[in-house]
Tab-separated table of C-alpha atoms in Angstrom:
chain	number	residue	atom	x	y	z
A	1	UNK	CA	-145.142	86.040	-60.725
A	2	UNK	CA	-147.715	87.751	-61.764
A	3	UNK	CA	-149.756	87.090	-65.489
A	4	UNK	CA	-148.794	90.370	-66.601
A	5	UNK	CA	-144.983	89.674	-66.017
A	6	UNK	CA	-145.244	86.350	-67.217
A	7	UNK	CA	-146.387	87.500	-70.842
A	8	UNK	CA	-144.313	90.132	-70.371
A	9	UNK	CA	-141.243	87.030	-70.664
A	10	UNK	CA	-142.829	85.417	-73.032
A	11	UNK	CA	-142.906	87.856	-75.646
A	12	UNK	CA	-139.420	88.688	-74.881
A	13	UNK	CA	-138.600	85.074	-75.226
A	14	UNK	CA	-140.572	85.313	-78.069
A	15	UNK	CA	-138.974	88.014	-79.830
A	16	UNK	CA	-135.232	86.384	-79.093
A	17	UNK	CA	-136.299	83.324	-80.818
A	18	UNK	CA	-137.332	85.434	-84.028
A	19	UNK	CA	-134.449	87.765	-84.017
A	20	UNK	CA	-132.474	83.793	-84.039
A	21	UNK	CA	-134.040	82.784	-86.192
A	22	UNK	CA	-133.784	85.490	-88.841
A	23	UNK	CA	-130.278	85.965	-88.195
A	24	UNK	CA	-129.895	82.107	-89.135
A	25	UNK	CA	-131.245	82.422	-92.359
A	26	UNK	CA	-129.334	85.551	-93.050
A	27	UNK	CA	-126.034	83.468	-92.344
A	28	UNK	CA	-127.092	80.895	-94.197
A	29	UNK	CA	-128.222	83.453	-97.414
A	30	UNK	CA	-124.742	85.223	-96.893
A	31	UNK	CA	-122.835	81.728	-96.891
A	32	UNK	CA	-124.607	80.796	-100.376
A	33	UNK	CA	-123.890	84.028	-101.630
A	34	UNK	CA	-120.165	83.821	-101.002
A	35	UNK	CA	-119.558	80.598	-102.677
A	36	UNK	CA	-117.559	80.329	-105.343
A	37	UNK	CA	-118.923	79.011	-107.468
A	38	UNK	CA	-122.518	79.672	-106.276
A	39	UNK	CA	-124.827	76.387	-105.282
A	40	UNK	CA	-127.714	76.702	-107.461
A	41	UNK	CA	-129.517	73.705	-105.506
A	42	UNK	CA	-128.972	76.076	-102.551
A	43	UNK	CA	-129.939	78.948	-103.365
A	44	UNK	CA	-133.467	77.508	-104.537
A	45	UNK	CA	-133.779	76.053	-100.604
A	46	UNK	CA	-132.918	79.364	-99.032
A	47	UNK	CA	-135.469	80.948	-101.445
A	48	UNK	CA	-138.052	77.951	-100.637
A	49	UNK	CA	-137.395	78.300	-96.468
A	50	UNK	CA	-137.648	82.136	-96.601
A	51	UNK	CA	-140.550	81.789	-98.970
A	52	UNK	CA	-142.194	79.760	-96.367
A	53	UNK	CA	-141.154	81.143	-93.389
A	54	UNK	CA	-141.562	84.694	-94.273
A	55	UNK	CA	-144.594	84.690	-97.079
A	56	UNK	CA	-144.738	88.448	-97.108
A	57	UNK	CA	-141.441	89.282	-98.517
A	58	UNK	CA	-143.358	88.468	-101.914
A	59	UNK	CA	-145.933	90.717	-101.179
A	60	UNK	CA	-143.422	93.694	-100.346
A	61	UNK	CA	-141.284	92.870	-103.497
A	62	UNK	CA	-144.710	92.861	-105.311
A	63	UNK	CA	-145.833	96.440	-103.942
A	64	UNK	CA	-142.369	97.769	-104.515
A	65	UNK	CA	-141.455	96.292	-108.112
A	66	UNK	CA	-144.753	96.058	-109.668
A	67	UNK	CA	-144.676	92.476	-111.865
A	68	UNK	CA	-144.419	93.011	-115.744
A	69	UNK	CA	-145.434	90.938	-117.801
A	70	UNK	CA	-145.749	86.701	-117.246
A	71	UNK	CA	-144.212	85.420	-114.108
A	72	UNK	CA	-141.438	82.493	-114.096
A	73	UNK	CA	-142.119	79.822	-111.605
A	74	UNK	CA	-139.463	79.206	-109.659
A	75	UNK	CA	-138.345	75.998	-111.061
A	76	UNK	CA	-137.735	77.239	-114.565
A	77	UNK	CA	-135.711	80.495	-113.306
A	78	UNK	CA	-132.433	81.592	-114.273
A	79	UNK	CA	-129.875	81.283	-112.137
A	80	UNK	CA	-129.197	85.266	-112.365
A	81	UNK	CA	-132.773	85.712	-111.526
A	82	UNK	CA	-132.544	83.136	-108.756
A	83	UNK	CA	-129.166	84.704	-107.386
A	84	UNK	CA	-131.227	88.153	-107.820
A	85	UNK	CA	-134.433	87.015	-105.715
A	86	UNK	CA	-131.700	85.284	-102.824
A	87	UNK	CA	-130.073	89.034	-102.515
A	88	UNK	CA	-133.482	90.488	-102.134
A	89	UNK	CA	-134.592	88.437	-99.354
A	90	UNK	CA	-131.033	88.929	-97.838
A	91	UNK	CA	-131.994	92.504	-97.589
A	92	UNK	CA	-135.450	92.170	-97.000
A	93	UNK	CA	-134.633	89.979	-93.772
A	94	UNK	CA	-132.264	92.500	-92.941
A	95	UNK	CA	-134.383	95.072	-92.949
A	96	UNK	CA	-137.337	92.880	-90.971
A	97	UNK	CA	-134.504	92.384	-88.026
A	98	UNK	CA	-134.038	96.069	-87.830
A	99	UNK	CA	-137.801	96.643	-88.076
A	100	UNK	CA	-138.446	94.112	-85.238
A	101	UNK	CA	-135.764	95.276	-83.031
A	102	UNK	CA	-136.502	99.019	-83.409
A	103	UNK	CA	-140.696	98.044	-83.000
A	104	UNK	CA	-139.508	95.970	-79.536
A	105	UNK	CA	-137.076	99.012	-78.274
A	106	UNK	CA	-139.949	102.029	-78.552
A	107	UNK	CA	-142.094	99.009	-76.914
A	108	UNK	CA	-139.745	99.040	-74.249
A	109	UNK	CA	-139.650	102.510	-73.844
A	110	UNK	CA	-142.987	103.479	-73.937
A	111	UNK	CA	-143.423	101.028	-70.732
A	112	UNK	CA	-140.650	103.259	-68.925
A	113	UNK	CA	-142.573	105.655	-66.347
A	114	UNK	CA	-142.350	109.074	-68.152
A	115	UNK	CA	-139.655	110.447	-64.868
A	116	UNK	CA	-137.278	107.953	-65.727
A	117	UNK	CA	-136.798	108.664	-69.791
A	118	UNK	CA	-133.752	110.371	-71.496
A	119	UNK	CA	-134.634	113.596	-72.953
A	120	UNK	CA	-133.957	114.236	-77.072
């Protein structure tokens, strides 16, 4: 095996374990979300592990919905505001999957030899 196949499987193995991993914490958002009644206690985890494990979905939401006015710290949220934040990472991870997945298949083709792509 050669060093160029070899990183070649590990950022494939790589890229699995993210696209698991995201699609774990999307479960585990969707299975909050479709309690009833809703777990408060949580809903503040899931927005504490996808807080940590994806920092930049604050940044996005930032950039997207400028912040008016004083922030609320997480701990002193309302639970409509909490619920609201969960369903925006839902989407946000949802969208990151996608991202990832489309990023990793124009990868894939772009290594193809130019004789053996599909014509648009």
């Amino acid at each position: 095996m050669t060093e160029k196949e070899a990183v070649d499987i590990f950022e494939k193995a790589h890229f699995l374990h993210d696209q698991s991993d995201m699609k774990r914490d999307i479960d585990s958002i969707c299975c909050v979300l479709s309690q009833n009644p809703i777990d408060m206690y949580q809903v503040r985890i899931q927005i504490d592990t996808v807080n940590r494990k994806h920092p930049e979905n604050v940044v996005v939401f930032n950039l997207i919905f400028p912040p008016q006015g004083n922030r609320v710290p997480l701990a002193s949220a309302s639970d409509v505001n909490l619920i609201s934040d969960l369903s925006w990472k839902l989407d946000y991870l949802q969208a990151k999957q996608k991202g990832k997945a489309f990023d990793e298949f124009c990868k894939t083709m772009r290594k193809l030899p130019t004789n053996t792509r599909m014509e648009v």
